[in-house]
Short mmCIF file of C-alpha atoms in Angstrom, two decimals:
data_model
loop_
_atom_site.label_atom_id
_atom_site.label_comp_id
_atom_site.label_asym_id
_atom_site.label_seq_id
_atom_site.Cartn_x
_atom_site.Cartn_y
_atom_site.Cartn_z
CA MET E 218 169.58 154.03 32.65
CA ASN E 219 170.23 150.61 31.11
CA THR E 220 169.72 148.93 34.49
CA ARG E 221 166.45 150.78 35.03
CA LEU E 222 165.28 149.75 31.54
CA SER E 223 166.17 146.11 32.23
CA TRP E 224 164.15 146.09 35.44
CA MET E 225 161.20 147.86 33.82
CA LEU E 226 161.04 145.40 30.92
CA ALA E 227 161.59 142.39 33.20
CA LEU E 228 158.73 143.51 35.48
CA ARG E 229 156.49 144.13 32.49
CA TYR E 230 157.15 140.76 30.89
CA ALA E 231 156.90 139.01 34.26
CA GLY E 232 153.30 140.13 34.50
CA TRP E 233 153.53 142.85 37.15
CA ARG E 234 152.85 145.32 34.39
CA GLY E 235 150.81 144.61 31.33
CA ASN E 236 148.24 141.86 30.89
CA GLY E 237 147.28 138.93 28.72
CA LEU E 238 149.22 135.72 28.21
CA GLY E 239 152.36 136.93 29.99
CA ARG E 240 150.47 137.64 33.21
CA PHE E 241 148.71 134.25 33.17
CA ILE E 242 151.92 132.32 32.48
CA SER E 243 153.77 134.22 35.19
CA ARG E 244 151.10 133.52 37.81
CA LEU E 245 151.03 129.83 36.84
CA ALA E 246 154.81 129.49 37.15
CA MET E 247 154.86 131.28 40.51
CA ALA E 248 152.05 129.09 41.82
CA GLY E 249 154.11 126.01 40.96
CA PHE E 250 157.06 127.34 42.97
CA VAL E 251 154.83 128.29 45.91
CA ILE E 252 153.24 124.84 46.09
CA GLY E 253 156.49 122.95 45.57
CA VAL E 254 158.52 124.91 48.12
CA ALA E 255 155.73 124.99 50.74
CA VAL E 256 155.04 121.26 50.51
CA LEU E 257 158.75 120.41 50.56
CA ILE E 258 159.40 122.48 53.71
CA THR E 259 156.30 121.07 55.44
CA VAL E 260 157.08 117.43 54.65
CA LEU E 261 160.72 117.80 55.71
CA SER E 262 159.53 119.33 58.99
CA VAL E 263 157.16 116.40 59.58
CA MET E 264 159.94 113.88 58.91
CA ASN E 265 162.21 115.84 61.26
CA GLY E 266 159.42 115.63 63.83
CA PHE E 267 159.23 111.84 63.55
CA GLU E 268 163.00 111.64 63.92
CA ARG E 269 162.87 113.89 67.00
CA GLU E 270 160.09 111.85 68.64
CA LEU E 271 162.02 108.65 68.03
CA ARG E 272 165.08 110.19 69.66
CA GLU E 273 163.42 112.05 72.54
CA ARG E 274 160.44 109.86 73.37
CA ILE E 275 161.00 106.26 72.35
CA LEU E 276 164.75 106.23 72.96
CA SER E 277 164.36 108.12 76.23
CA VAL E 278 162.13 105.35 77.59
CA MET E 279 163.98 102.41 76.05
CA PRO E 280 167.64 101.90 77.02
CA ALA E 281 170.26 103.15 74.58
CA ILE E 282 172.55 100.22 75.47
CA THR E 283 171.96 97.04 77.46
CA VAL E 284 174.66 94.92 79.08
CA THR E 285 173.24 91.48 79.93
CA ARG E 286 174.16 88.08 81.27
CA ALA E 287 171.18 86.43 82.96
CA PRO E 288 170.90 85.62 85.74
CA LEU E 289 173.28 88.25 87.07
CA HIS E 290 173.80 88.67 90.80
CA ASP E 291 177.01 90.73 91.12
CA TRP E 292 175.68 93.65 89.08
CA PRO E 293 176.92 96.41 91.50
CA ALA E 294 180.54 95.66 90.53
CA LEU E 295 179.62 95.79 86.84
CA LYS E 296 177.76 99.08 87.37
CA ALA E 297 180.80 100.63 89.10
CA GLU E 298 182.97 99.61 86.14
CA ILE E 299 180.62 101.02 83.51
CA ILE E 300 179.41 104.23 85.19
CA SER E 301 182.98 105.54 85.33
CA ARG E 302 182.95 105.95 81.55
CA PRO E 303 182.51 109.63 80.52
CA ASP E 304 179.93 108.86 77.82
CA VAL E 305 177.57 106.95 80.17
CA ARG E 306 175.05 109.06 82.09
CA GLN E 307 173.21 106.30 83.91
CA ALA E 308 173.46 102.55 84.51
CA MET E 309 170.53 100.85 86.23
CA PRO E 310 169.75 97.14 86.83
CA PHE E 311 166.71 95.67 85.09
CA VAL E 312 164.81 92.45 84.52
CA GLN E 313 162.91 91.96 81.30
CA SER E 314 160.37 89.33 80.32
CA HIS E 315 157.46 88.77 78.00
CA ALA E 316 154.28 88.36 80.01
CA LEU E 317 150.53 87.97 79.81
CA ILE E 318 148.30 90.38 81.67
CA SER E 319 144.63 89.73 82.38
CA GLN E 320 141.66 91.53 83.83
CA GLY E 321 138.42 89.57 83.95
CA SER E 322 137.90 87.90 80.59
CA ARG E 323 140.42 90.12 78.78
CA THR E 324 144.02 89.00 78.24
CA GLU E 325 146.82 90.87 76.50
CA GLY E 326 150.51 90.27 75.93
CA GLY E 327 153.22 92.78 76.73
CA LEU E 328 156.79 93.46 77.72
CA LEU E 329 157.37 93.44 81.49
CA TYR E 330 160.25 95.52 82.84
CA GLY E 331 161.54 95.33 86.37
CA VAL E 332 163.30 98.47 87.61
CA ALA E 333 164.01 100.02 91.00
CA LEU E 334 160.78 102.01 91.34
CA ASP E 335 161.93 103.52 94.64
CA GLN E 336 164.92 105.23 92.98
CA PRO E 337 164.37 108.51 91.07
CA ASP E 338 167.14 107.69 88.59
CA ALA E 339 165.38 104.49 87.54
CA LEU E 340 162.07 106.36 87.10
CA GLN E 341 163.58 109.27 85.20
CA PRO E 342 162.81 107.87 81.69
CA TYR E 343 159.13 107.34 82.58
CA ALA E 344 158.50 110.41 84.75
CA PRO E 345 157.56 112.85 81.90
CA TYR E 346 154.85 110.47 80.68
CA LEU E 347 153.28 109.30 83.96
CA ARG E 348 149.55 109.86 84.43
CA PRO E 349 148.87 111.00 87.09
CA ALA E 350 152.16 112.84 87.38
CA ASP E 351 152.48 112.08 91.11
CA ALA E 352 151.73 108.37 90.69
CA LEU E 353 154.87 107.35 92.60
CA SER E 354 155.16 110.25 95.02
CA SER E 355 154.36 108.01 98.02
CA PRO E 356 156.47 105.00 99.09
CA VAL E 357 156.27 102.34 96.38
CA SER E 358 154.93 98.94 97.37
CA GLU E 359 156.15 95.63 95.96
CA ASP E 360 152.89 95.14 94.02
CA ALA E 361 153.02 98.49 92.20
CA LEU E 362 152.69 98.46 88.41
CA LEU E 363 153.00 101.12 85.70
CA LEU E 364 151.03 100.26 82.58
CA GLY E 365 151.10 101.59 79.03
CA ALA E 366 148.06 103.78 78.42
CA ALA E 367 147.02 102.02 75.18
CA LEU E 368 147.40 98.61 76.83
CA ALA E 369 145.26 99.80 79.75
CA ARG E 370 142.55 100.98 77.37
CA ARG E 371 142.43 97.58 75.66
CA LEU E 372 142.09 95.88 79.03
CA GLY E 373 139.57 98.40 80.29
CA VAL E 374 141.53 99.19 83.46
CA ALA E 375 142.65 102.37 85.20
CA ALA E 376 144.91 103.48 88.04
CA GLY E 377 143.91 101.73 91.25
CA ASP E 378 142.74 98.49 89.61
CA ARG E 379 144.42 95.16 90.29
CA ILE E 380 145.45 92.85 87.47
CA ASN E 381 147.09 89.44 87.15
CA ILE E 382 150.43 88.90 85.42
CA PHE E 383 151.67 85.54 84.11
CA VAL E 384 155.33 84.87 83.32
CA SER E 385 156.68 81.61 81.91
CA GLU E 386 160.45 81.52 81.54
CA ASP E 387 161.31 78.09 82.94
CA HIS E 388 158.92 75.38 81.79
CA ARG E 389 160.09 73.05 84.52
CA GLN E 390 158.80 75.51 87.10
CA GLY E 391 155.53 76.19 85.24
CA VAL E 392 153.89 79.60 85.05
CA ARG E 393 154.54 82.12 87.80
CA THR E 394 151.78 84.60 88.60
CA ALA E 395 151.42 87.81 90.57
CA SER E 396 148.56 90.15 91.42
CA LEU E 397 149.68 93.74 90.97
CA ARG E 398 148.00 97.11 91.51
CA ILE E 399 148.13 99.76 88.78
CA VAL E 400 149.49 102.95 90.32
CA GLY E 401 149.94 104.94 87.12
CA LEU E 402 149.76 104.93 83.33
CA ILE E 403 152.60 105.61 80.89
CA GLU E 404 151.25 107.82 78.09
CA SER E 405 154.16 108.67 75.82
CA GLY E 406 152.06 108.80 72.65
CA THR E 407 154.32 106.17 71.06
CA GLU E 408 154.17 102.48 70.21
CA LEU E 409 155.55 101.70 73.68
CA ASP E 410 152.13 102.49 75.16
CA GLU E 411 150.82 99.37 73.41
CA GLN E 412 152.90 96.84 75.37
CA LEU E 413 154.95 98.37 78.18
CA MET E 414 154.56 97.19 81.80
CA VAL E 415 156.91 98.37 84.55
CA ALA E 416 157.05 96.79 88.01
CA SER E 417 159.52 96.70 90.89
CA LEU E 418 162.86 94.99 90.34
CA ASP E 419 162.36 92.33 93.03
CA THR E 420 158.83 91.48 91.86
CA VAL E 421 159.87 90.80 88.26
CA SER E 422 163.01 89.00 89.45
CA ARG E 423 160.85 86.59 91.49
CA LEU E 424 158.51 86.08 88.53
CA LYS E 425 161.34 85.33 86.10
CA PHE E 426 164.04 83.66 88.24
CA GLY E 427 162.05 82.43 91.22
CA GLU E 428 163.82 84.65 93.74
CA ALA E 429 164.73 88.31 94.24
CA GLY E 430 168.23 89.69 93.79
CA PHE E 431 168.90 88.48 90.24
CA VAL E 432 168.78 90.77 87.21
CA ASP E 433 169.19 90.43 83.46
CA GLY E 434 171.80 93.17 83.34
CA LEU E 435 172.19 96.93 83.19
CA ARG E 436 170.38 99.44 81.01
CA LEU E 437 172.51 102.43 80.06
CA GLN E 438 171.58 105.98 79.16
CA VAL E 439 174.31 107.73 77.19
CA THR E 440 175.15 111.29 76.22
CA ASP E 441 174.57 110.73 72.50
CA VAL E 442 172.05 108.04 71.50
CA LEU E 443 173.08 108.23 67.85
CA ALA E 444 176.60 107.18 68.85
CA ALA E 445 175.27 104.20 70.85
CA PRO E 446 176.21 101.51 68.25
CA GLU E 447 179.87 102.56 68.26
CA MET E 448 179.87 102.86 72.05
CA ALA E 449 178.29 99.39 72.44
CA PHE E 450 180.99 97.82 70.28
CA LYS E 451 183.75 99.48 72.29
CA LEU E 452 182.10 98.49 75.57
CA TYR E 453 181.85 94.86 74.48
CA TYR E 454 185.56 94.93 73.63
CA ASP E 455 186.47 96.53 76.97
CA LEU E 456 184.41 93.94 78.89
CA GLN E 457 186.32 91.22 77.01
CA GLY E 458 183.17 89.47 75.82
CA ARG E 459 182.04 88.51 79.31
CA TYR E 460 178.63 90.14 78.72
CA ALA E 461 176.26 90.52 75.81
CA VAL E 462 176.09 94.16 74.73
CA SER E 463 173.38 95.49 72.43
CA ASP E 464 172.12 98.95 71.49
CA TRP E 465 168.81 100.50 70.47
CA THR E 466 169.40 99.83 66.76
CA ARG E 467 168.65 96.15 67.39
CA THR E 468 165.03 97.00 68.28
CA HIS E 469 164.37 100.38 66.65
CA GLY E 470 167.16 100.69 64.09
CA ASN E 471 164.87 99.71 61.21
CA LEU E 472 162.43 102.43 62.23
CA TYR E 473 165.16 105.07 62.30
CA GLU E 474 166.49 103.97 58.91
CA ALA E 475 162.95 103.95 57.48
CA ILE E 476 162.38 107.52 58.66
CA SER E 477 165.72 108.67 57.22
CA MET E 478 165.10 106.87 53.92
CA SER E 479 161.56 108.25 53.66
CA LYS E 480 162.87 111.75 54.29
CA ARG E 481 165.39 111.44 51.45
CA LEU E 482 162.88 109.90 49.03
CA VAL E 483 160.17 112.44 49.78
CA ALA E 484 162.68 115.28 49.39
CA LEU E 485 163.72 113.86 46.00
CA VAL E 486 160.11 113.57 44.82
CA LEU E 487 159.28 117.11 45.91
CA ILE E 488 162.44 118.50 44.29
CA VAL E 489 161.04 117.02 41.08
CA LEU E 490 157.86 119.01 41.79
CA VAL E 491 159.96 122.18 41.99
CA LEU E 492 161.66 121.18 38.73
CA VAL E 493 158.23 120.90 37.11
CA ALA E 494 157.54 124.44 38.27
CA GLY E 495 160.87 125.39 36.69
CA PHE E 496 159.78 123.86 33.39
CA ASN E 497 156.64 125.97 33.63
CA VAL E 498 158.93 128.99 33.71
CA VAL E 499 160.78 127.68 30.63
CA SER E 500 157.61 127.06 28.65
CA GLY E 501 156.14 130.37 29.74
CA LEU E 502 159.23 132.34 28.77
CA VAL E 503 159.53 130.54 25.44
CA MET E 504 155.92 131.41 24.64
CA LEU E 505 156.50 134.96 25.80
CA VAL E 506 159.58 135.31 23.59
CA ASN E 507 157.57 134.11 20.59
CA GLU E 508 154.75 136.53 21.47
CA LYS E 509 157.14 139.46 21.93
CA ARG E 510 159.39 138.84 18.94
CA THR E 511 158.34 142.14 17.37
CA ASP E 512 159.07 144.06 20.59
CA ILE E 513 162.43 142.33 20.89
CA ALA E 514 163.27 143.16 17.28
CA ILE E 515 162.42 146.84 17.83
CA LEU E 516 164.54 146.92 20.99
CA LYS E 517 167.48 145.45 19.08
CA THR E 518 167.11 148.01 16.26
CA MET E 519 167.14 150.74 18.94
CA GLY E 520 170.56 149.51 20.08
CA LEU E 521 169.79 147.03 22.87
CA SER E 522 172.52 144.42 22.77
CA PRO E 523 171.84 140.63 22.75
CA ARG E 524 173.64 140.39 26.09
CA ARG E 525 171.28 142.97 27.60
CA LEU E 526 168.25 141.17 26.15
CA MET E 527 169.47 137.90 27.59
CA GLY E 528 169.89 139.60 30.96
CA ILE E 529 166.31 140.96 30.84
CA PHE E 530 164.73 137.54 30.33
CA THR E 531 167.05 135.88 32.83
CA LEU E 532 166.06 138.57 35.32
CA GLN E 533 162.40 137.92 34.54
CA GLY E 534 162.75 134.19 35.29
CA SER E 535 164.69 134.94 38.46
CA LEU E 536 161.98 137.38 39.60
CA LEU E 537 159.28 134.77 39.06
CA GLY E 538 161.32 132.22 40.97
CA SER E 539 162.21 134.63 43.78
CA VAL E 540 158.62 135.67 44.45
CA GLY E 541 157.39 132.08 44.19
CA VAL E 542 160.14 130.82 46.52
CA LEU E 543 159.53 133.63 49.03
CA LEU E 544 155.79 132.96 49.17
CA GLY E 545 156.44 129.22 49.32
CA VAL E 546 158.83 129.68 52.26
CA ILE E 547 156.26 131.79 54.15
CA VAL E 548 153.47 129.27 53.55
CA GLY E 549 155.76 126.31 54.31
CA VAL E 550 156.99 127.80 57.59
CA LEU E 551 153.45 128.63 58.72
CA LEU E 552 152.25 125.13 57.81
CA SER E 553 155.22 123.48 59.54
CA LEU E 554 154.52 125.38 62.76
CA SER E 555 150.76 124.79 62.74
CA ILE E 556 150.25 121.38 61.13
CA PRO E 557 150.25 119.42 64.46
CA SER E 558 147.44 121.68 65.74
CA ILE E 559 145.60 121.46 62.41
CA VAL E 560 145.69 117.65 62.40
CA ALA E 561 144.70 117.49 66.09
CA GLY E 562 141.79 119.82 65.38
CA LEU E 563 140.64 117.71 62.44
CA GLU E 564 140.85 114.56 64.61
CA SER E 565 138.71 116.23 67.27
CA LEU E 566 136.23 117.58 64.72
CA LEU E 567 135.83 114.35 62.75
CA GLY E 568 136.11 112.03 65.76
CA ILE E 569 138.78 109.87 64.15
CA GLN E 570 142.48 109.28 64.80
CA PHE E 571 144.71 109.58 61.75
CA LEU E 572 147.75 108.03 63.44
CA SER E 573 147.54 105.10 65.83
CA SER E 574 150.51 103.98 67.93
CA SER E 575 149.57 100.37 67.09
CA ILE E 576 150.60 101.09 63.47
CA TYR E 577 152.79 104.20 63.50
CA PRO E 578 155.70 105.09 65.83
CA VAL E 579 153.64 107.87 67.47
CA SER E 580 149.93 108.59 67.82
CA PHE E 581 150.15 112.23 66.68
CA LEU E 582 151.66 114.16 63.80
CA PRO E 583 154.92 115.78 64.93
CA SER E 584 156.74 118.63 63.24
CA GLU E 585 160.14 120.23 63.76
CA LEU E 586 161.11 123.17 61.60
CA LYS E 587 164.83 123.34 60.88
CA TRP E 588 165.98 126.60 59.35
CA GLN E 589 168.87 124.92 57.55
CA ASP E 590 166.25 122.94 55.61
CA VAL E 591 164.38 126.14 54.78
CA VAL E 592 167.55 127.85 53.54
CA LEU E 593 168.57 124.79 51.51
CA VAL E 594 165.14 124.43 49.86
CA ALA E 595 164.96 128.15 49.08
CA ALA E 596 168.49 128.21 47.63
CA VAL E 597 167.96 125.13 45.45
CA SER E 598 164.59 126.40 44.21
CA PHE E 599 166.00 129.83 43.35
CA LEU E 600 168.94 128.21 41.57
CA ILE E 601 166.51 126.12 39.52
CA SER E 602 164.47 129.20 38.55
CA ALA E 603 167.58 131.14 37.50
CA THR E 604 169.06 128.21 35.57
CA VAL E 605 165.96 127.33 33.57
CA SER E 606 165.64 130.96 32.47
CA LEU E 607 168.87 130.79 30.49
CA TYR E 608 167.49 128.90 27.48
CA PRO E 609 164.54 131.21 26.67
CA ALA E 610 166.79 134.22 27.37
CA TRP E 611 169.27 132.83 24.86
CA GLN E 612 166.42 132.41 22.37
CA ALA E 613 165.41 136.05 22.88
CA ALA E 614 168.98 137.18 22.25
CA ARG E 615 169.04 135.26 18.93
CA VAL E 616 165.95 137.00 17.50
CA MET E 617 166.80 138.57 14.13
CA PRO E 618 165.14 142.03 13.71
CA ALA E 619 164.82 141.77 9.92
CA ASP E 620 163.00 138.42 10.04
CA SER E 621 160.67 139.53 12.83
CA LEU E 622 159.75 142.91 11.27
CA ARG E 623 159.45 141.66 7.66
CA HIS E 624 155.69 141.07 7.87
CA GLU E 625 154.86 143.97 10.20
#
């Protein structure tokens, strides 16, 4: 009977039964929890999405580790030594150079990569993003070129067009040029589309070194890209310093750290938002206790113990928090799953692009819902709602019946 009475009074004071100030305060406190929890889950999912795109898109195209010593001619022996390591999935030769690319009166700068276009393993990082998908299905010629989609748009070129490439690595030899034919576009939706050019290994080798057969080194794909820094250090030690070894953190480490730091800071700010909702519960319960002092006094004269009264108001705060957190989780999950489509729809409707790969890491808004984040946010929010209810519940338990009923 006592338990039933506690639930009945908690529901009444929480606003499910009755009306007036208690109902308004309860709805306001719940709304704060709904907004705070929903926004926190959605923002964490977006930050997870950026982290995923960095790992699966950018780091799948760029090498996790590079082993270089230019010009390198005996790279097959080095490849045989490295590929035997269990944590290395792939080791392919490459040549890299900054280059100018021109079409008519338009000139742009970019990063020229030379890889073995006739080998599927070398094309594997680019294959998911090639447009058209069968761009390299036929035998690849020496003048074939893959171009970043954003770079192609700036130049006003498309697949099938010919462009001129200028490379200057040795000033004594002047500028070396080549006329290449665009066979496909790389459209990864990332910042790489702004500058990436991929040609055959021998073509780039001739442009950079003056003859084919030389490479800058090997580009490695590993089983765990997040462990690449530790692996690179160990590899440099094993190779006894004969080669320069670097990992992806040299080029994109700042981006990864910025995403991780932003995720932590945003989570901290939004936790404060949930705390504000918790203070709404405190203020609402304190006002409710003052409004219901007469009812509390009568309940105490009827034999309801201070401990039971404290439990009623703690239960009320927990109910407000539970319903608010539950609704916030539902809204947050739905938003996390649909926000990429919502943003894409708004971009199409308004004719503008919110994210550009020339400024942001990707040209779209990613999202990845992680249930451990949902559980953590819900647990912390519920804990806040239960904790902040203790003070007004303690105040209710300290109400003196004689003082409260003196003027009634």
